[in-house]
mmCIF file of C-alpha atoms in Angstrom:
data_model
loop_
_atom_site.group_PDB
_atom_site.id
_atom_site.type_symbol
_atom_site.label_atom_id
_atom_site.label_comp_id
_atom_site.label_asym_id
_atom_site.label_seq_id
_atom_site.Cartn_x
_atom_site.Cartn_y
_atom_site.Cartn_z
ATOM 1 C CA MET A 1 28.193 30.765 34.413
ATOM 2 C CA LEU A 2 24.264 30.752 34.592
ATOM 3 C CA PHE A 3 25.040 29.715 31.125
ATOM 4 C CA MET A 4 27.689 26.733 32.797
ATOM 5 C CA LEU A 5 25.249 26.091 34.832
ATOM 6 C CA PHE A 6 22.088 25.624 32.145
ATOM 7 C CA ILE A 7 23.507 23.569 29.290
ATOM 8 C CA PRO A 8 23.592 20.474 32.086
ATOM 9 C CA LEU A 9 20.516 20.882 32.828
ATOM 10 C CA LEU A 10 19.633 21.038 29.576
ATOM 11 C CA ALA A 11 20.448 18.785 28.590
ATOM 12 C CA SER A 12 19.673 15.925 31.642
ATOM 13 C CA VAL A 13 15.840 17.475 30.156
ATOM 14 C CA VAL A 14 16.159 16.374 26.803
ATOM 15 C CA ALA A 15 18.117 13.399 27.453
ATOM 16 C CA PRO A 16 15.516 11.544 28.309
ATOM 17 C CA TRP A 17 12.998 12.329 26.041
ATOM 18 C CA VAL A 18 15.350 11.088 22.984
ATOM 19 C CA ALA A 19 16.120 7.851 23.638
ATOM 20 C CA VAL A 20 12.061 7.335 24.740
ATOM 21 C CA ALA A 21 12.277 8.942 21.015
ATOM 22 C CA GLN A 22 14.110 6.651 19.855
ATOM 23 C CA ASP A 23 12.143 3.731 21.486
ATOM 24 C CA VAL A 24 8.992 3.659 19.991
ATOM 25 C CA PRO A 25 8.292 1.494 16.332
ATOM 26 C CA GLY A 26 9.133 3.020 13.402
ATOM 27 C CA PRO A 27 6.885 3.093 10.454
ATOM 28 C CA TYR A 28 7.739 0.437 7.386
ATOM 29 C CA SER A 29 9.203 2.236 4.520
ATOM 30 C CA CYS A 30 5.554 1.597 2.602
ATOM 31 C CA GLY A 31 2.833 0.139 3.650
ATOM 32 C CA PRO A 32 0.633 -1.666 5.385
ATOM 33 C CA CYS A 33 -1.128 -1.979 1.422
ATOM 34 C CA LEU A 34 -4.295 -3.386 0.961
ATOM 35 C CA LEU A 35 -4.845 -4.959 -2.099
ATOM 36 C CA GLN A 36 -6.659 -7.949 -4.214
ATOM 37 C CA PRO A 37 -9.687 -7.357 -1.807
ATOM 38 C CA GLY A 38 -12.696 -9.824 -2.168
ATOM 39 C CA THR A 39 -15.541 -11.710 -0.036
ATOM 40 C CA ASP A 40 -13.293 -13.576 1.615
ATOM 41 C CA GLU A 41 -9.772 -12.963 0.335
ATOM 42 C CA MET A 42 -7.506 -10.004 1.198
ATOM 43 C CA THR A 43 -3.491 -8.772 0.697
ATOM 44 C CA LEU A 44 -1.472 -7.298 3.419
ATOM 45 C CA VAL A 45 1.569 -5.916 1.502
ATOM 46 C CA VAL A 46 4.496 -4.285 3.533
ATOM 47 C CA ASP A 47 7.884 -3.279 2.229
ATOM 48 C CA HIS A 48 10.643 -1.778 3.443
ATOM 49 C CA VAL A 49 13.999 -0.760 2.688
ATOM 50 C CA SER A 50 16.205 -2.990 4.720
ATOM 51 C CA PRO A 51 15.735 -7.086 4.439
ATOM 52 C CA VAL A 52 13.303 -7.867 8.100
ATOM 53 C CA MET A 53 11.065 -10.319 9.419
ATOM 54 C CA ALA A 54 7.636 -9.203 9.855
ATOM 55 C CA THR A 55 4.470 -10.648 12.377
ATOM 56 C CA LEU A 56 0.811 -10.146 11.042
ATOM 57 C CA GLU A 57 -1.653 -10.392 14.113
ATOM 58 C CA TRP A 58 -5.120 -10.573 12.165
ATOM 59 C CA GLY A 59 -8.998 -11.567 13.446
ATOM 60 C CA ALA A 60 -12.249 -10.329 12.603
ATOM 61 C CA VAL A 61 -13.115 -7.490 15.030
ATOM 62 C CA GLY A 62 -14.263 -8.892 18.258
ATOM 63 C CA GLU A 63 -12.998 -12.278 17.405
ATOM 64 C CA PRO A 64 -9.243 -13.579 18.932
ATOM 65 C CA MET A 65 -6.450 -12.357 16.654
ATOM 66 C CA GLN A 66 -4.545 -15.350 14.756
ATOM 67 C CA ARG A 67 -0.724 -14.901 14.019
ATOM 68 C CA VAL A 68 1.114 -15.640 10.859
ATOM 69 C CA GLU A 69 5.332 -14.840 11.428
ATOM 70 C CA HIS A 70 7.341 -14.178 8.644
ATOM 71 C CA SER A 71 10.727 -15.353 10.309
ATOM 72 C CA ASN A 72 13.594 -14.778 7.772
ATOM 73 C CA PRO A 73 14.336 -11.430 7.099
ATOM 74 C CA GLU A 74 12.777 -9.980 3.706
ATOM 75 C CA ARG A 75 12.311 -6.273 2.596
ATOM 76 C CA HIS A 76 8.569 -7.116 1.173
ATOM 77 C CA HIS A 77 6.622 -9.312 3.123
ATOM 78 C CA ILE A 78 3.640 -10.113 1.890
ATOM 79 C CA PHE A 79 0.325 -11.587 4.138
ATOM 80 C CA GLU A 80 -2.529 -13.515 1.999
ATOM 81 C CA LEU A 81 -5.510 -13.844 4.109
ATOM 82 C CA THR A 82 -8.656 -16.499 2.318
ATOM 83 C CA GLY A 83 -11.893 -18.117 3.826
ATOM 84 C CA LEU A 84 -12.846 -14.548 5.509
ATOM 85 C CA ALA A 85 -16.672 -13.987 5.538
ATOM 86 C CA PRO A 86 -17.689 -10.527 3.483
ATOM 87 C CA GLY A 87 -18.674 -7.242 4.432
ATOM 88 C CA CYS A 88 -16.849 -8.186 7.730
ATOM 89 C CA LEU A 89 -14.998 -5.430 10.134
ATOM 90 C CA TYR A 90 -11.589 -7.247 10.641
ATOM 91 C CA SER A 91 -8.376 -5.499 12.771
ATOM 92 C CA TYR A 92 -5.055 -6.118 12.063
ATOM 93 C CA ARG A 93 -1.563 -4.890 13.016
ATOM 94 C CA ILE A 94 2.100 -5.781 11.425
ATOM 95 C CA SER A 95 5.152 -5.571 13.299
ATOM 96 C CA THR A 96 8.549 -6.461 13.516
ATOM 97 C CA ASN A 97 9.286 -6.897 17.002
ATOM 98 C CA ASP A 98 10.239 -3.914 18.688
ATOM 99 C CA GLN A 99 11.972 -1.935 15.456
ATOM 100 C CA LEU A 100 8.654 -0.994 13.200
ATOM 101 C CA ASP A 101 5.021 -1.246 14.384
ATOM 102 C CA SER A 102 2.117 -0.709 11.504
ATOM 103 C CA GLY A 103 0.162 0.337 15.114
ATOM 104 C CA PRO A 104 -3.645 -1.138 15.137
ATOM 105 C CA ARG A 105 -5.238 -1.001 11.827
ATOM 106 C CA GLU A 106 -9.013 -2.699 10.453
ATOM 107 C CA PHE A 107 -9.950 -3.253 7.124
ATOM 108 C CA ARG A 108 -13.329 -4.507 5.446
ATOM 109 C CA THR A 109 -14.200 -7.415 2.573
ATOM 110 C CA LEU A 110 -16.381 -7.739 0.184
ATOM 111 C CA PRO A 111 -20.178 -7.744 0.660
ATOM 112 C CA VAL A 112 -21.784 -10.268 -1.434
ATOM 113 C CA ALA A 113 -24.255 -8.357 -3.560
ATOM 114 C CA PRO A 114 -24.976 -4.932 -2.525
ATOM 115 C CA GLU A 115 -27.940 -3.086 -3.687
ATOM 116 C CA THR A 116 -25.492 0.205 -4.240
ATOM 117 C CA TYR A 117 -21.740 0.854 -3.111
ATOM 118 C CA ARG A 118 -19.079 3.086 -3.476
ATOM 119 C CA ILE A 119 -15.287 3.204 -5.780
ATOM 120 C CA ILE A 120 -12.855 5.961 -5.465
ATOM 121 C CA THR A 121 -10.689 6.480 -8.155
ATOM 122 C CA VAL A 122 -7.076 8.389 -7.374
ATOM 123 C CA GLY A 123 -4.394 9.074 -9.409
ATOM 124 C CA ASP A 124 -1.592 11.348 -10.651
ATOM 125 C CA VAL A 125 -1.133 11.965 -7.173
ATOM 126 C CA ARG A 126 3.106 12.907 -7.658
ATOM 127 C CA SER A 127 5.460 15.635 -7.248
ATOM 128 C CA GLN A 128 2.469 16.678 -4.862
ATOM 129 C CA PRO A 129 2.550 14.848 -1.583
ATOM 130 C CA ALA A 130 1.410 17.527 0.458
ATOM 131 C CA GLU A 131 -1.664 17.604 -1.556
ATOM 132 C CA TRP A 132 -1.873 13.750 -1.814
ATOM 133 C CA ARG A 133 -2.117 13.947 1.734
ATOM 134 C CA ARG A 134 -4.455 15.722 2.009
ATOM 135 C CA VAL A 135 -6.585 14.393 -0.391
ATOM 136 C CA SER A 136 -5.961 10.746 1.595
ATOM 137 C CA ARG A 137 -7.059 12.484 4.723
ATOM 138 C CA ARG A 138 -10.251 13.584 3.080
ATOM 139 C CA ILE A 139 -10.896 9.962 2.028
ATOM 140 C CA VAL A 140 -10.709 8.480 5.432
ATOM 141 C CA ASP A 141 -12.746 10.746 7.286
ATOM 142 C CA ASP A 142 -15.618 10.735 4.938
ATOM 143 C CA GLU A 143 -15.542 8.360 2.542
ATOM 144 C CA SER A 144 -15.011 5.561 4.383
ATOM 145 C CA ASP A 145 -17.709 3.338 3.670
ATOM 146 C CA ALA A 146 -15.556 2.863 -0.521
ATOM 147 C CA LEU A 147 -14.976 -1.044 -0.989
ATOM 148 C CA PHE A 148 -12.176 -0.049 -2.927
ATOM 149 C CA MET A 149 -9.678 2.259 -4.793
ATOM 150 C CA ILE A 150 -8.659 2.386 -8.911
ATOM 151 C CA GLY A 151 -5.345 4.218 -9.295
ATOM 152 C CA THR A 152 -4.359 5.446 -12.848
ATOM 153 C CA GLY A 153 -0.400 5.372 -12.846
ATOM 154 C CA ASP A 154 1.828 7.952 -11.888
ATOM 155 C CA TYR A 155 2.244 7.053 -8.200
ATOM 156 C CA PRO A 156 5.492 8.521 -7.691
ATOM 157 C CA SER A 157 7.665 11.220 -10.678
ATOM 158 C CA ASP A 158 10.019 8.378 -11.123
ATOM 159 C CA GLY A 159 8.936 4.442 -10.326
ATOM 160 C CA ARG A 160 12.753 3.745 -10.880
ATOM 161 C CA LYS A 161 13.487 5.307 -7.281
ATOM 162 C CA TYR A 162 12.557 3.542 -3.805
ATOM 163 C CA PRO A 163 12.458 7.273 -1.903
ATOM 164 C CA LEU A 164 9.896 8.380 -3.820
ATOM 165 C CA TRP A 165 7.561 5.550 -3.954
ATOM 166 C CA ILE A 166 7.731 6.061 0.092
ATOM 167 C CA LEU A 167 7.901 10.520 -0.538
ATOM 168 C CA GLN A 168 5.050 10.462 -2.588
ATOM 169 C CA PHE A 169 2.449 7.645 -3.243
ATOM 170 C CA PHE A 170 3.023 5.640 0.792
ATOM 171 C CA ARG A 171 3.670 7.542 2.977
ATOM 172 C CA PRO A 172 1.048 10.945 2.574
ATOM 173 C CA ALA A 173 -1.207 7.760 2.515
ATOM 174 C CA ARG A 174 -0.428 5.423 5.002
ATOM 175 C CA ASP A 175 -3.693 5.302 6.546
ATOM 176 C CA LEU A 176 -5.259 5.054 3.463
ATOM 177 C CA LEU A 177 -3.831 2.298 2.176
ATOM 178 C CA ALA A 178 -3.831 0.484 5.136
ATOM 179 C CA ARG A 179 -7.450 0.852 5.657
ATOM 180 C CA ILE A 180 -9.437 1.013 1.597
ATOM 181 C CA PRO A 181 -7.921 -1.972 -0.898
ATOM 182 C CA LEU A 182 -6.369 -1.005 -4.579
ATOM 183 C CA TRP A 183 -6.488 -1.570 -7.658
ATOM 184 C CA PRO A 184 -3.044 0.222 -9.347
ATOM 185 C CA ALA A 185 -3.041 0.683 -13.105
ATOM 186 C CA ILE A 186 0.944 1.309 -14.182
ATOM 187 C CA GLY A 187 1.466 5.110 -15.822
ATOM 188 C CA ASN A 188 3.694 6.431 -18.083
ATOM 189 C CA HIS A 189 6.267 7.577 -15.019
ATOM 190 C CA GLU A 190 6.428 3.997 -13.443
ATOM 191 C CA ALA A 191 8.649 3.859 -16.032
ATOM 192 C CA THR A 192 7.539 -0.010 -16.214
ATOM 193 C CA ARG A 193 9.136 -1.517 -19.807
ATOM 194 C CA PRO A 194 6.875 -3.035 -22.366
ATOM 195 C CA ALA A 195 5.470 -6.197 -22.392
ATOM 196 C CA GLY A 196 7.914 -8.497 -24.408
ATOM 197 C CA SER A 197 10.573 -6.070 -23.765
ATOM 198 C CA THR A 198 14.690 -7.788 -22.968
ATOM 199 C CA MET A 199 15.157 -4.443 -21.292
ATOM 200 C CA GLU A 200 16.431 -5.174 -17.899
ATOM 201 C CA GLU A 201 13.437 -4.011 -15.349
ATOM 202 C CA ASN A 202 14.560 -0.812 -13.280
ATOM 203 C CA SER A 203 11.006 0.202 -11.767
ATOM 204 C CA LYS A 204 10.237 -0.993 -8.577
ATOM 205 C CA TYR A 205 5.980 -1.262 -10.140
ATOM 206 C CA PHE A 206 6.248 -5.196 -9.369
ATOM 207 C CA SER A 207 8.010 -5.261 -6.091
ATOM 208 C CA LEU A 208 6.165 -2.809 -4.556
ATOM 209 C CA PHE A 209 2.144 -4.182 -5.119
ATOM 210 C CA GLU A 210 1.572 -8.145 -5.661
ATOM 211 C CA LEU A 211 -1.126 -8.916 -9.008
ATOM 212 C CA PRO A 212 -3.310 -10.932 -10.489
ATOM 213 C CA GLY A 213 -1.659 -12.254 -13.522
ATOM 214 C CA ASN A 214 1.449 -10.993 -15.772
ATOM 215 C CA GLU A 215 0.166 -7.573 -13.051
ATOM 216 C CA LEU A 216 0.954 -5.269 -16.636
ATOM 217 C CA TRP A 217 -2.411 -5.586 -17.540
ATOM 218 C CA TYR A 218 -5.396 -7.227 -15.407
ATOM 219 C CA ARG A 219 -9.112 -8.043 -14.722
ATOM 220 C CA VAL A 220 -11.565 -7.912 -12.077
ATOM 221 C CA GLU A 221 -15.150 -9.386 -11.398
ATOM 222 C CA TYR A 222 -17.420 -7.772 -8.763
ATOM 223 C CA HIS A 223 -21.245 -7.353 -8.440
ATOM 224 C CA MET A 224 -22.471 -5.000 -11.428
ATOM 225 C CA LEU A 225 -19.032 -4.918 -12.048
ATOM 226 C CA THR A 226 -15.968 -5.549 -15.385
ATOM 227 C CA LEU A 227 -12.850 -3.715 -14.097
ATOM 228 C CA LEU A 228 -10.492 -3.913 -17.118
ATOM 229 C CA ILE A 229 -6.470 -2.750 -15.954
ATOM 230 C CA VAL A 230 -4.411 -2.318 -18.837
ATOM 231 C CA ASP A 231 -0.598 -0.737 -19.346
ATOM 232 C CA SER A 232 -0.083 2.301 -21.610
ATOM 233 C CA ASN A 233 3.991 1.454 -21.573
ATOM 234 C CA SER A 234 2.422 -1.797 -23.958
ATOM 235 C CA HIS A 235 1.557 -1.906 -27.658
ATOM 236 C CA CYS A 236 -1.801 -2.237 -27.903
ATOM 237 C CA ASP A 237 -2.175 -2.241 -31.869
ATOM 238 C CA PRO A 238 -3.465 -5.189 -33.051
ATOM 239 C CA SER A 239 -1.054 -7.620 -33.183
ATOM 240 C CA SER A 240 0.647 -7.248 -29.431
ATOM 241 C CA GLU A 241 -0.591 -9.697 -26.436
ATOM 242 C CA GLN A 242 -1.954 -6.741 -24.269
ATOM 243 C CA TYR A 243 -4.626 -6.306 -27.623
ATOM 244 C CA GLN A 244 -5.529 -9.515 -27.873
ATOM 245 C CA TRP A 245 -5.810 -10.685 -23.953
ATOM 246 C CA LEU A 246 -8.467 -7.004 -24.784
#
């Protein structure tokens, strides 16, 4: 008899908690991710497993927020912000009604000509999400003044599989990728097709990131730095397109 009375009591306590938990907006599958940082620009990207709408609210810290709405449901949303102030801290939030919410986030544009600055290089984080979570947390806690990161590739163990991008790269480093922008390079585990190939492109790399040029290789110029990103999956012999570009 005591057991029979306990069951409805337990249900009455647990059910409201479950309802509240389900009402809390969840995170996007991938992102927010900061890309293509500049002294006056920043690109914000979110990607979701199913098509959704997305709204960006953003502004310099302490100033009124602006609003950008993407009313068409899409899996991939790109917000390109231009005309920003150099070395300025901005706050932002990306949401989809009451379904998804990035939470309040911040980024800083690049200063014009700093005497010194810090950048971070990361790579080969695939297959070890717990370690990647620890490393990304350490960067957020102790290296938050870094202007940007350079990714050397191998983000998931198989770039053709969308769930691995979520589990091995984006989810463990959610706070880091939403705070410090990334210049990514392609590794062999991204499984992208080589330049000039007629094979079907099955890698999710190009649908998740937004990068300059052909996105296989590109050049970045910043104060006292020339960054050349190359593609190890494509040929680089003297007759190749990549070699000629380089």
